[in-house]
């Protein structure tokens, strides 16, 4: 287990170093999320007060859209020089590849969120009143779930020629329960309503995270087996 | 000692390998040649633990390898058609990354040593994106040697290399062989096969159709004639 | 060619056709007309039985996905695929009938009711699954990949249902079990008989379609194999 973790960190560090050098994926993700916010501010007039109600939804729309860009890259980039095969012939557990990719993608998406959510609040002139800790906890839980299942399906979709198109089609239906929970919980926290409901949504999301993490962790080696 | 016993591999409804057996003892170098689609690459993938055989078994030093492929993977250096390297990383970073995965000790020293051996130490801090095919192939060889494998699986290592690099590669292989490392080589380049290998197998349509030893005095022409007779004659 | 399988098919057919007519008779003539909704309530029978088959088909897909992952064989792979294709048809019918029901009962085409939304997401998962199967590559690779996706999808369906139920549980009449005396709560015995018979018939239809679908797919496979053999022969 320790070895799996160490290998995963090695792989994640390699991905992040690559990203730090080129800054391509992260740059695109940030620009794209800003553009989505811009388009939304045309679609829903930000000066209108009722628009505040859609803020929780917008947080997740921009996270998913920009996250999809990063997820698409994470396994496609391993096809250059067929380096995924290099990882597969290395004496490591296949799950450490999965874990490493999850960590790298998670870092990327969290960086994007750190930039795009304040921009969203700024452009929609939204004042944050809720409890910060709960808000962060909810965002983190839902993002982990999104990245776990997203990374898994990105590895699956990378086998197809049209993987960029395939990934959203595979991912979005599976994300639906998580997104319902995330949007509802975020709404409750932002509007400072009953925290009890938010906690039960949080529990649902945590259960979803754990369940899919376990399933993906064990099924990943089937994705890595060549034939 | 790496043994493959009566390996059969079926992909889709095509039989790629039929009852393939091979024993590789330490310090031996064996070439596998044959026409395209004969199953050479599949055989390598099986030996490298990338695939499971449909039937038959693989033994490493007398121990069966089934699900414990990481035992096998650690001792095998697999050089494929592609380099498996990351274009945006420098040669040293590439080696460091793979060294960590293979749990190599003192990666830095060993990495520098190998870069010197393949003649890339001047370029150790340049991302390999700008490298030529020959330089990348040399680095790929360094990557394979880094983990000090007991068995080298080389899938057409000579393609795209210039004369100088070819002799460097051959010299490296000979050195390793003297240290008791076994080498398996797939090649279409018969000259190199004669240069490097002691034994040669011809694969055709998933079967071994011929198996012979090579002595260094063998003429290229007569070797070619023997190959053509073996493949077409059947 | 194969006698026993043809016999089973014929028996299914002989059973299915009269059952269809009987269930139509039961639905439209025999069973009483519901007081509040009138004749439009009749679609309820189709809605429930197709929804049942939609979930059944998905369960079958999941079952064969697990088997495929354990040991891939062509027949398991085909069965999972055919079941998914039939599932797409039945989820679509369920959604359409559900919308008609919604229009006449609540005067809206669509309600965000947990079961209905679950069926919608089920449809999307089915389609995604079929997309995975359409990928290029050897059938073994695709069998493995699609099986993995099928299992993940299967785990997802109950969670979807739970999440949507929490989100919104206002509109659907709870027909069986803990009826809260909402409109339509509780079923008259005559209606129940009709419903059960209808479910049986549609399940029979599913079985029949499964068998036919598998047979057609296997024929396709045989033809494809023969073709590639001829091509190989001509090429060499």
XYZ file of C-alpha atoms in Angstrom:
697
model
C 0.000 0.000 0.000
C 2.814 2.369 0.912
C 4.561 1.524 -2.329
C 1.412 2.190 -4.339
C 1.162 5.585 -2.686
C 4.814 6.413 -3.322
C 4.534 5.413 -6.990
C 1.340 7.426 -7.297
C 3.072 10.487 -5.933
C 5.971 9.978 -8.338
C 3.539 9.899 -11.255
C 1.569 12.879 -9.973
C 4.773 14.853 -9.448
C 5.863 14.046 -12.997
C 2.525 15.253 -14.396
C 2.558 18.409 -12.345
C 6.155 19.186 -13.302
C 5.197 18.770 -16.937
C 2.309 21.130 -16.356
C 4.480 23.613 -14.508
C 6.796 23.724 -17.504
C 4.239 24.133 -20.253
C 1.329 25.655 -18.302
C -0.784 24.749 -21.315
C -3.572 22.728 -19.772
C -3.973 24.818 -16.655
C -3.852 28.035 -18.677
C -6.557 26.770 -21.012
C -8.682 25.622 -18.103
C -8.521 28.989 -16.368
C -9.211 30.963 -19.545
C -12.046 28.622 -20.445
C -13.681 28.898 -17.036
C -13.447 32.682 -17.195
C -15.051 32.609 -20.624
C -17.873 30.429 -19.347
C -18.504 32.954 -16.573
C -18.480 35.736 -19.166
C -20.991 33.941 -21.363
C -23.192 33.279 -18.376
C -23.143 36.927 -17.406
C -24.482 37.694 -20.891
C -27.081 34.963 -20.588
C -28.278 35.995 -17.115
C -28.109 39.676 -16.357
C -25.798 39.911 -13.276
C -27.401 43.187 -12.121
C -30.684 41.367 -11.624
C -31.038 40.296 -8.016
C -32.734 36.961 -8.701
C -29.630 35.828 -10.548
C -27.959 35.266 -7.181
C -29.988 32.067 -7.008
C -28.028 30.464 -9.831
C -24.590 31.110 -8.327
C -24.328 27.643 -6.691
C -25.155 26.024 -10.009
C -22.630 28.184 -11.853
C -19.819 27.121 -9.534
C -20.367 23.545 -10.599
C -20.934 24.268 -14.251
C -17.581 26.002 -14.552
C -15.845 23.319 -12.493
C -17.153 20.519 -14.681
C -16.591 22.245 -18.006
C -13.060 23.318 -17.251
C -12.339 20.052 -15.452
C -13.309 18.111 -18.576
C -10.530 19.859 -20.488
C -7.920 18.741 -17.988
C -9.304 15.216 -17.730
C -9.202 14.816 -21.486
C -5.525 15.694 -21.526
C -4.458 13.517 -18.630
C -4.396 10.231 -20.543
C -4.099 11.578 -24.085
C -0.787 13.135 -23.052
C 0.470 9.674 -22.139
C -0.042 8.544 -25.725
C 2.846 10.659 -26.944
C 5.722 8.194 -27.389
C 3.316 5.617 -25.939
C 4.581 6.384 -22.460
C 1.498 4.759 -20.935
C 2.972 1.446 -22.081
C 6.169 2.517 -20.349
C 4.189 2.837 -17.132
C 2.490 -0.483 -17.762
C 5.765 -2.377 -18.179
C 7.185 -0.737 -15.065
C 7.009 -2.840 -11.885
C 4.199 -0.822 -10.335
C 0.632 -1.618 -9.402
C -1.819 -0.319 -12.040
C -3.833 1.378 -9.319
C -0.895 3.642 -8.574
C -1.227 5.045 -12.095
C -4.874 5.791 -11.313
C -4.067 7.316 -7.961
C -1.285 9.442 -9.408
C -3.514 10.762 -12.141
C -6.276 11.523 -9.638
C -3.893 13.532 -7.490
C -2.520 15.475 -10.457
C -5.988 16.237 -11.849
C -7.267 17.204 -8.434
C -4.474 19.723 -7.982
C -5.184 21.229 -11.396
C -8.924 21.550 -10.826
C -8.481 23.017 -7.350
C -6.132 25.649 -8.739
C -8.718 26.491 -11.379
C -11.422 26.722 -8.711
C -9.277 28.957 -6.535
C -9.131 31.415 -9.403
C -12.490 31.033 -11.095
C -14.825 31.006 -8.072
C -13.585 34.407 -6.819
C -13.904 35.720 -10.383
C -17.471 34.435 -10.462
C -18.319 36.153 -7.181
C -16.632 39.309 -8.391
C -18.350 39.542 -11.755
C -21.755 38.709 -10.330
C -21.157 41.087 -7.419
C -21.890 38.354 -4.927
C -21.054 38.850 -1.263
C -20.055 35.718 0.540
C -21.854 35.395 3.862
C -21.907 31.670 4.507
C -19.533 29.692 6.639
C -16.235 29.351 4.851
C -15.242 25.994 6.325
C -18.454 24.289 5.299
C -18.291 25.819 1.862
C -14.726 24.597 1.345
C -15.578 21.160 2.669
C -18.513 20.793 0.298
C -16.547 22.022 -2.708
C -13.661 19.698 -1.890
C -15.858 16.617 -1.376
C -17.734 17.101 -4.620
C -14.556 17.901 -6.552
C -12.883 14.733 -5.320
C -15.826 12.662 -6.490
C -15.829 14.400 -9.852
C -12.103 13.831 -10.356
C -12.152 10.198 -9.237
C -14.827 9.131 -11.663
C -13.608 11.575 -14.304
C -10.063 10.231 -14.251
C -11.321 6.684 -14.458
C -13.553 7.403 -17.439
C -10.814 9.470 -19.089
C -8.607 6.386 -18.998
C -11.456 4.375 -20.504
C -12.244 6.952 -23.175
C -8.569 7.369 -24.116
C -8.845 4.055 -25.951
C -11.216 5.616 -28.461
C -10.209 7.849 -31.338
C -12.819 10.468 -30.474
C -12.091 10.439 -26.764
C -12.676 14.201 -26.325
C -16.276 13.738 -27.384
C -16.775 10.432 -25.663
C -15.661 11.518 -22.199
C -18.492 14.002 -21.451
C -21.085 11.555 -22.762
C -19.792 8.891 -20.392
C -19.114 11.152 -17.466
C -22.112 13.455 -17.123
C -24.836 10.851 -16.510
C -22.685 9.203 -13.856
C -22.022 12.547 -12.212
C -25.683 13.453 -11.854
C -26.221 12.329 -8.242
C -23.020 14.020 -7.131
C -23.978 17.231 -8.869
C -27.448 17.280 -7.348
C -25.842 16.945 -3.935
C -23.134 19.499 -4.657
C -25.505 22.156 -5.962
C -28.024 21.669 -3.170
C -25.403 21.698 -0.441
C -23.653 24.746 -1.892
C -26.981 26.545 -2.126
C -27.778 25.794 1.513
C -24.409 27.047 2.692
C -24.447 30.187 0.580
C -27.962 31.079 1.636
C -27.278 30.127 5.251
C -30.244 27.826 5.562
C -30.545 24.752 7.766
C -27.109 23.207 8.103
C -28.643 19.839 8.892
C -29.679 19.364 5.275
C -26.262 20.404 4.066
C -24.666 17.800 6.303
C -26.883 15.044 4.961
C -26.031 16.051 1.386
C -22.397 16.041 2.416
C -22.821 12.526 3.718
C -24.353 11.416 0.439
C -21.452 12.915 -1.485
C -18.898 11.335 0.829
C -20.569 7.959 0.356
C -20.529 8.466 -3.414
C -16.826 9.385 -3.278
C -15.894 6.347 -1.238
C -17.978 3.919 -3.261
C -16.693 5.066 -6.619
C -13.149 5.421 -5.398
C -13.174 1.797 -4.285
C -14.830 0.607 -7.496
C -12.489 2.583 -9.756
C -9.441 1.608 -7.755
C -10.126 -2.090 -8.254
C -11.452 -1.926 -11.793
C -8.600 0.217 -13.072
C -6.293 -2.714 -13.720
C -8.790 -4.033 -16.273
C -8.414 -0.767 -18.163
C -4.639 -1.102 -18.163
C -4.495 -4.704 -19.353
C -3.592 -4.691 -22.987
C -5.043 -7.088 -25.488
C 16.452 -18.087 -16.617
C 13.275 -17.108 -18.416
C 11.120 -19.876 -19.806
C 8.018 -19.695 -21.916
C 6.227 -22.997 -22.136
C 3.742 -23.841 -24.846
C 2.347 -20.352 -25.030
C -0.748 -19.847 -27.130
C -2.256 -16.432 -27.597
C -5.556 -15.791 -29.333
C -6.643 -12.228 -30.011
C -10.115 -11.793 -31.409
C -10.476 -14.937 -33.459
C -6.924 -14.929 -34.737
C -4.339 -17.276 -33.313
C -1.268 -15.105 -32.936
C 1.016 -17.637 -31.259
C 0.674 -21.397 -31.306
C 2.454 -23.571 -28.770
C 5.400 -21.264 -28.564
C 8.208 -22.392 -26.280
C 11.511 -20.736 -25.525
C 14.086 -20.965 -22.774
C 16.497 -18.118 -22.290
C 19.535 -18.845 -20.141
C 21.746 -16.141 -18.598
C 24.163 -14.502 -21.006
C 22.439 -15.861 -24.061
C 21.349 -13.617 -26.875
C 18.581 -14.800 -29.124
C 17.174 -13.088 -32.173
C 13.583 -13.553 -33.266
C 13.028 -12.852 -36.923
C 10.186 -13.421 -39.307
C 7.798 -11.715 -41.713
C 5.335 -9.024 -40.586
C 2.406 -10.336 -38.597
C 4.260 -13.443 -37.519
C 3.597 -12.718 -33.830
C 6.984 -11.346 -32.824
C 5.691 -8.247 -31.074
C 2.935 -10.190 -29.349
C 5.509 -12.598 -28.018
C 7.438 -9.651 -26.581
C 4.360 -8.182 -24.976
C 3.658 -11.516 -23.308
C 7.202 -11.752 -22.039
C 7.105 -8.163 -20.755
C 3.948 -8.863 -18.758
C 1.793 -6.526 -20.858
C -0.528 -9.367 -21.816
C -1.594 -12.650 -20.371
C -1.239 -15.730 -22.569
C -4.434 -17.553 -23.488
C -2.794 -20.795 -22.430
C 0.678 -21.909 -21.411
C 2.922 -20.579 -18.704
C 5.845 -18.267 -18.146
C 8.515 -19.257 -15.636
C 11.090 -16.934 -14.133
C 13.968 -18.816 -12.493
C 11.659 -21.788 -12.150
C 8.882 -19.762 -10.537
C 5.527 -19.405 -12.195
C 4.434 -15.952 -13.214
C 0.725 -15.520 -13.357
C -0.702 -12.582 -11.500
C 2.658 -11.652 -9.992
C 3.729 -9.785 -13.091
C 5.582 -7.146 -11.119
C 8.238 -9.762 -10.276
C 8.720 -10.269 -13.980
C 8.487 -6.609 -14.874
C 11.240 -5.591 -12.498
C 13.765 -7.895 -14.132
C 12.865 -7.118 -17.691
C 14.001 -4.166 -19.719
C 11.577 -3.659 -22.564
C 12.517 -1.436 -25.468
C 9.491 -1.062 -27.696
C 8.817 0.641 -31.002
C 8.154 3.853 -29.124
C 10.577 5.397 -26.670
C 8.108 5.697 -23.702
C 9.788 8.986 -22.847
C 8.188 12.325 -22.021
C 8.940 15.015 -24.566
C 8.683 17.928 -22.190
C 11.146 16.483 -19.678
C 14.925 16.551 -19.947
C 16.903 13.315 -20.328
C 17.888 13.364 -16.674
C 14.307 13.994 -15.518
C 13.075 11.140 -17.678
C 15.626 8.775 -16.180
C 14.893 10.032 -12.681
C 11.176 9.380 -13.148
C 11.601 5.841 -14.408
C 14.354 5.200 -11.882
C 11.918 6.008 -9.087
C 9.286 3.681 -10.516
C 11.846 0.866 -10.798
C 13.134 1.655 -7.263
C 16.678 2.213 -8.484
C 19.159 3.302 -5.826
C 21.416 6.340 -6.370
C 19.530 7.364 -9.474
C 21.532 10.532 -9.994
C 24.907 8.816 -10.304
C 23.627 5.948 -12.366
C 21.668 8.272 -14.606
C 24.696 10.425 -15.321
C 26.824 7.359 -15.932
C 24.352 6.013 -18.461
C 23.948 9.369 -20.162
C 27.697 9.432 -20.595
C 27.666 5.886 -21.913
C 25.096 6.759 -24.586
C 26.757 10.108 -25.263
C 23.976 12.408 -24.185
C 25.489 13.995 -21.074
C 25.985 17.355 -22.803
C 22.268 17.571 -23.415
C 21.117 16.439 -20.011
C 19.170 19.637 -19.288
C 17.409 20.113 -22.611
C 13.828 18.873 -23.033
C 13.965 15.956 -25.419
C 11.333 17.444 -27.721
C 14.100 18.851 -29.911
C 16.053 15.582 -30.057
C 16.520 13.622 -33.255
C 15.191 10.100 -33.614
C 18.659 8.667 -33.011
C 19.195 10.639 -29.809
C 15.803 9.628 -28.456
C 16.522 6.005 -29.237
C 19.821 6.268 -27.344
C 18.030 7.756 -24.363
C 15.407 5.020 -24.571
C 18.231 2.473 -24.350
C 19.587 4.281 -21.306
C 16.114 4.118 -19.757
C 15.985 0.367 -20.286
C 19.452 -0.200 -18.836
C 18.843 2.033 -15.825
C 16.980 -0.587 -13.820
C 19.723 -3.179 -14.450
C 17.369 -5.790 -15.851
C 18.330 -9.437 -16.143
C 16.586 -9.778 -19.472
C 16.602 -7.267 -22.260
C 13.754 -7.346 -24.746
C 14.690 -5.171 -27.686
C 12.081 -4.622 -30.368
C 13.907 -3.436 -33.482
C 16.397 -1.252 -31.616
C 18.492 -0.471 -34.683
C 15.874 1.294 -36.768
C 16.587 4.976 -37.258
C 20.068 4.830 -35.810
C 23.141 5.993 -37.672
C 26.239 3.836 -38.023
C 27.916 5.326 -34.976
C 24.892 4.784 -32.752
C 24.500 1.233 -34.031
C 28.011 0.314 -33.018
C 27.496 2.040 -29.661
C 24.339 0.002 -29.099
C 26.025 -3.238 -30.130
C 28.908 -2.515 -27.812
C 26.527 -1.833 -24.918
C 24.675 -5.060 -25.593
C 27.875 -7.087 -25.734
C 28.995 -5.590 -22.417
C 25.734 -6.529 -20.728
C 25.846 -9.968 -22.201
C 29.246 -10.551 -20.649
C 27.758 -9.600 -17.290
C 25.314 -12.482 -17.694
C 22.330 -10.565 -18.985
C 20.199 -12.336 -21.562
C 19.093 -10.505 -24.659
C 16.097 -11.094 -26.876
C 16.102 -9.164 -30.102
C 13.501 -8.615 -32.777
C 15.028 -7.277 -35.938
C 14.714 -7.080 -39.680
C 18.330 -6.069 -39.888
C 20.139 -9.366 -40.504
C 23.566 -7.795 -40.335
C 22.986 -6.755 -36.709
C 21.440 -10.105 -35.909
C 24.624 -11.852 -37.003
C 26.709 -9.281 -35.151
C 24.963 -9.557 -31.815
C 23.215 -12.873 -31.425
C 24.313 -16.448 -30.793
C 21.050 -18.041 -31.719
C 18.188 -17.213 -34.023
C 14.549 -18.267 -34.245
C 12.314 -17.783 -37.235
C 8.676 -17.164 -36.445
C 6.045 -17.517 -39.099
C 2.284 -17.466 -38.591
C 2.696 -17.874 -34.845
C 5.000 -20.905 -35.023
C 8.704 -21.391 -34.667
C 9.667 -22.813 -38.021
C 13.417 -22.794 -37.564
C 15.953 -22.506 -34.780
C 19.722 -22.414 -35.252
C 22.933 -21.142 -33.719
C 24.993 -18.446 -35.362
C 28.741 -18.498 -35.549
C 30.498 -15.158 -36.052
C 32.009 -16.236 -39.356
C 28.597 -16.648 -40.949
C 28.166 -14.780 -44.224
C 25.254 -12.382 -44.554
C 24.301 -13.778 -47.956
C 24.113 -17.364 -46.845
C 22.114 -16.304 -43.802
C 19.609 -14.516 -46.019
C 19.323 -17.533 -48.258
C 18.670 -19.758 -45.276
C 15.959 -17.371 -44.026
C 14.211 -17.185 -47.379
C 14.321 -20.936 -47.792
C 12.828 -21.374 -44.306
C 10.006 -18.866 -44.766
C 9.025 -19.544 -48.362
C 9.815 -23.213 -48.360
C 7.075 -23.943 -45.875
C -30.254 -25.513 -37.574
C -30.334 -25.980 -33.837
C -33.622 -27.663 -33.029
C -34.019 -27.040 -29.264
C -33.374 -23.311 -29.521
C -35.856 -22.995 -32.387
C -38.391 -24.868 -30.294
C -37.985 -22.478 -27.371
C -38.355 -19.548 -29.730
C -41.537 -20.950 -31.203
C -42.977 -21.651 -27.771
C -42.193 -18.104 -26.669
C -43.875 -16.808 -29.796
C -46.958 -18.963 -29.290
C -47.166 -17.762 -25.707
C -46.464 -14.146 -26.471
C -49.068 -13.390 -29.158
C -52.149 -14.482 -27.192
C -50.751 -12.910 -24.039
C -50.495 -9.618 -25.864
C -54.129 -9.752 -26.911
C -55.275 -10.842 -23.479
C -53.405 -7.996 -21.811
C -54.896 -5.518 -24.291
C -58.346 -6.899 -23.444
C -57.621 -6.673 -19.732
C -56.373 -3.140 -19.989
C -59.004 -1.597 -22.201
C -62.172 -3.616 -21.566
C -61.949 -5.688 -18.433
C -60.314 -3.424 -15.875
C -62.392 -0.596 -14.419
C -61.878 2.997 -15.453
C -60.172 5.057 -12.800
C -62.430 7.700 -11.262
C -60.304 10.793 -11.292
C -58.238 10.394 -14.415
C -60.586 8.502 -16.660
C -59.398 6.522 -19.666
C -55.975 8.142 -19.791
C -55.038 6.190 -16.692
C -54.781 3.084 -18.928
C -51.318 4.141 -20.047
C -50.221 3.462 -16.498
C -50.121 -0.283 -17.271
C -47.706 0.185 -20.148
C -45.694 2.709 -18.225
C -45.095 0.490 -15.238
C -44.381 -2.666 -17.194
C -41.941 -1.021 -19.606
C -40.230 0.708 -16.681
C -39.867 -2.668 -15.000
C -38.325 -4.164 -18.121
C -36.040 -1.130 -18.521
C -34.583 -1.791 -15.072
C -34.576 -5.554 -15.610
C -32.621 -5.117 -18.847
C -30.132 -2.947 -17.030
C -29.740 -5.522 -14.316
C -29.078 -8.122 -17.016
C -26.466 -5.836 -18.600
C -24.768 -5.468 -15.223
C -24.872 -9.214 -14.648
C -23.253 -10.012 -17.975
C -20.730 -7.219 -17.478
C -19.515 -8.847 -14.272
C -19.345 -12.219 -16.027
C -17.497 -10.705 -18.989
C -14.939 -9.191 -16.683
C -14.424 -12.520 -14.973
C -13.950 -14.405 -18.190
C -14.656 -12.733 -21.504
C -16.577 -14.862 -23.961
C -18.238 -13.713 -27.127
C -21.684 -14.851 -26.080
C -21.626 -12.922 -22.782
C -20.447 -9.831 -24.592
C -23.258 -10.138 -27.130
C -25.895 -10.742 -24.451
C -24.895 -7.604 -22.550
C -25.053 -5.572 -25.747
C -28.442 -6.857 -26.887
C -29.912 -6.307 -23.454
C -28.644 -2.723 -23.517
C -30.156 -2.129 -26.949
C -33.543 -3.432 -25.821
C -33.132 -1.360 -22.683
C -32.802 1.807 -24.769
C -36.101 1.010 -26.487
C -37.922 0.355 -23.226
C -36.521 3.356 -21.377
C -37.651 5.538 -24.271
C -41.164 4.045 -24.124
C -41.195 4.520 -20.356
C -40.251 8.165 -20.712
C -42.873 8.805 -23.404
C -45.667 7.093 -21.511
C -44.544 8.819 -18.345
C -44.829 12.171 -20.064
C -48.313 11.396 -21.335
C -49.306 10.296 -17.856
C -47.842 13.466 -16.393
C -49.730 15.621 -18.857
C -53.072 14.093 -17.992
C -52.499 13.714 -14.247
C -50.605 16.877 -13.346
C -51.054 18.867 -16.536
C -47.323 19.022 -17.202
C -45.215 17.054 -19.670
C -42.304 16.670 -17.375
C -41.961 16.472 -13.641
C -38.722 16.116 -11.756
C -39.985 13.020 -10.100
C -37.285 10.613 -8.841
C -38.323 7.518 -10.729
C -38.866 9.334 -13.988
C -35.558 11.185 -13.774
C -33.770 7.980 -12.838
C -35.159 6.422 -16.008
C -33.925 9.401 -18.012
C -30.426 9.068 -16.588
C -30.658 5.317 -17.124
C -31.312 6.052 -20.796
C -28.207 8.226 -20.962
C -26.107 5.546 -19.292
C -27.440 2.944 -21.748
C -26.513 5.163 -24.671
C -23.074 5.886 -23.230
C -22.598 2.148 -22.778
C -23.501 1.532 -26.412
C -21.033 4.255 -27.448
C -18.279 2.449 -25.555
C -19.159 -0.707 -27.435
C -18.848 1.125 -30.742
C -15.172 1.869 -30.118
C -12.540 0.512 -32.463
C -10.370 -2.385 -31.417
C -10.476 -6.114 -30.862
C -13.670 -7.400 -29.317
C -11.824 -8.555 -26.213
C -10.597 -5.080 -25.477
C -14.021 -3.561 -26.050
C -15.663 -6.311 -24.024
C -13.413 -5.433 -21.106
C -13.850 -1.683 -21.393
C -17.612 -1.823 -21.833
C -17.942 -4.286 -18.972
C -16.062 -1.917 -16.690
C -18.322 0.935 -17.727
C -21.423 -1.215 -17.320
C -20.476 -2.059 -13.745
C -19.777 1.559 -12.857
C -23.102 2.513 -14.432
C -24.900 -0.160 -12.462
C -23.511 1.090 -9.173
C -24.666 4.544 -10.136
C -28.355 3.856 -10.754
C -29.503 3.339 -7.144
C -27.514 6.388 -6.034
C -29.158 8.468 -8.726
C -32.539 7.331 -7.490
C -31.719 8.156 -3.881
C -30.276 11.547 -4.695
C -33.261 12.600 -6.738
C -35.653 11.263 -4.160
C -34.026 13.454 -1.533
C -34.033 16.331 -3.857
C -37.701 16.214 -4.720
C -40.334 13.782 -3.485
C -43.449 15.806 -3.979
C -45.265 14.606 -7.034
C -45.412 10.870 -7.583
C -48.275 8.866 -6.141
C -46.914 6.068 -4.009
C -48.861 3.234 -5.568
C -47.675 0.274 -3.568
C -46.749 -0.041 0.064
C -46.902 2.922 2.370
C -49.643 4.762 0.452
C -50.201 8.189 1.883
C -53.705 8.419 0.400
C -52.478 10.688 -2.319
C -54.456 10.762 -5.537
C -54.066 7.363 -7.119
C -52.661 5.822 -3.955
C -53.550 2.166 -3.633
C -54.708 -0.058 -6.476
C -57.986 -1.884 -6.842
C -57.600 -5.663 -7.063
C -58.843 -5.738 -10.675
C -56.290 -3.181 -11.652
C -53.566 -5.064 -9.844
C -54.349 -8.251 -11.759
C -54.229 -6.387 -15.046
C -50.983 -4.724 -14.066
C -49.310 -7.960 -13.061
C -50.446 -9.686 -16.234
C -49.163 -6.778 -18.259
C -45.777 -6.897 -16.547
C -45.601 -10.611 -17.292
C -46.407 -10.076 -20.950
C -43.857 -7.330 -21.437
C -41.220 -9.415 -19.667
C -42.039 -12.210 -22.082
C -41.632 -9.747 -24.929
C -38.236 -8.805 -23.530
C -37.175 -12.446 -23.385
C -38.321 -13.003 -26.951
C -36.498 -9.913 -28.200
C -33.375 -10.956 -26.289
C -33.310 -14.359 -27.951
C -33.948 -12.973 -31.400
C -31.397 -10.216 -30.920
C -28.723 -12.636 -29.762
C -29.439 -14.901 -32.708
C -29.177 -12.046 -35.194
C -25.950 -10.798 -33.628
C -24.446 -14.274 -33.777
C -25.429 -14.577 -37.424
C -23.730 -11.253 -38.074
C -20.623 -12.522 -36.355
C -20.616 -15.711 -38.412
C -20.945 -13.717 -41.619
C -18.155 -11.377 -40.571
C -15.864 -14.273 -39.752
C -16.622 -15.952 -43.055
C -15.953 -12.683 -44.857
C -12.575 -12.134 -43.236
C -11.661 -15.721 -44.001
C -12.462 -15.209 -47.671
C -10.507 -11.964 -47.716
C -7.534 -13.686 -46.135
C -7.720 -16.495 -48.649
C -7.876 -14.112 -51.586
C -5.027 -11.996 -50.237
C -2.563 -14.815 -49.765
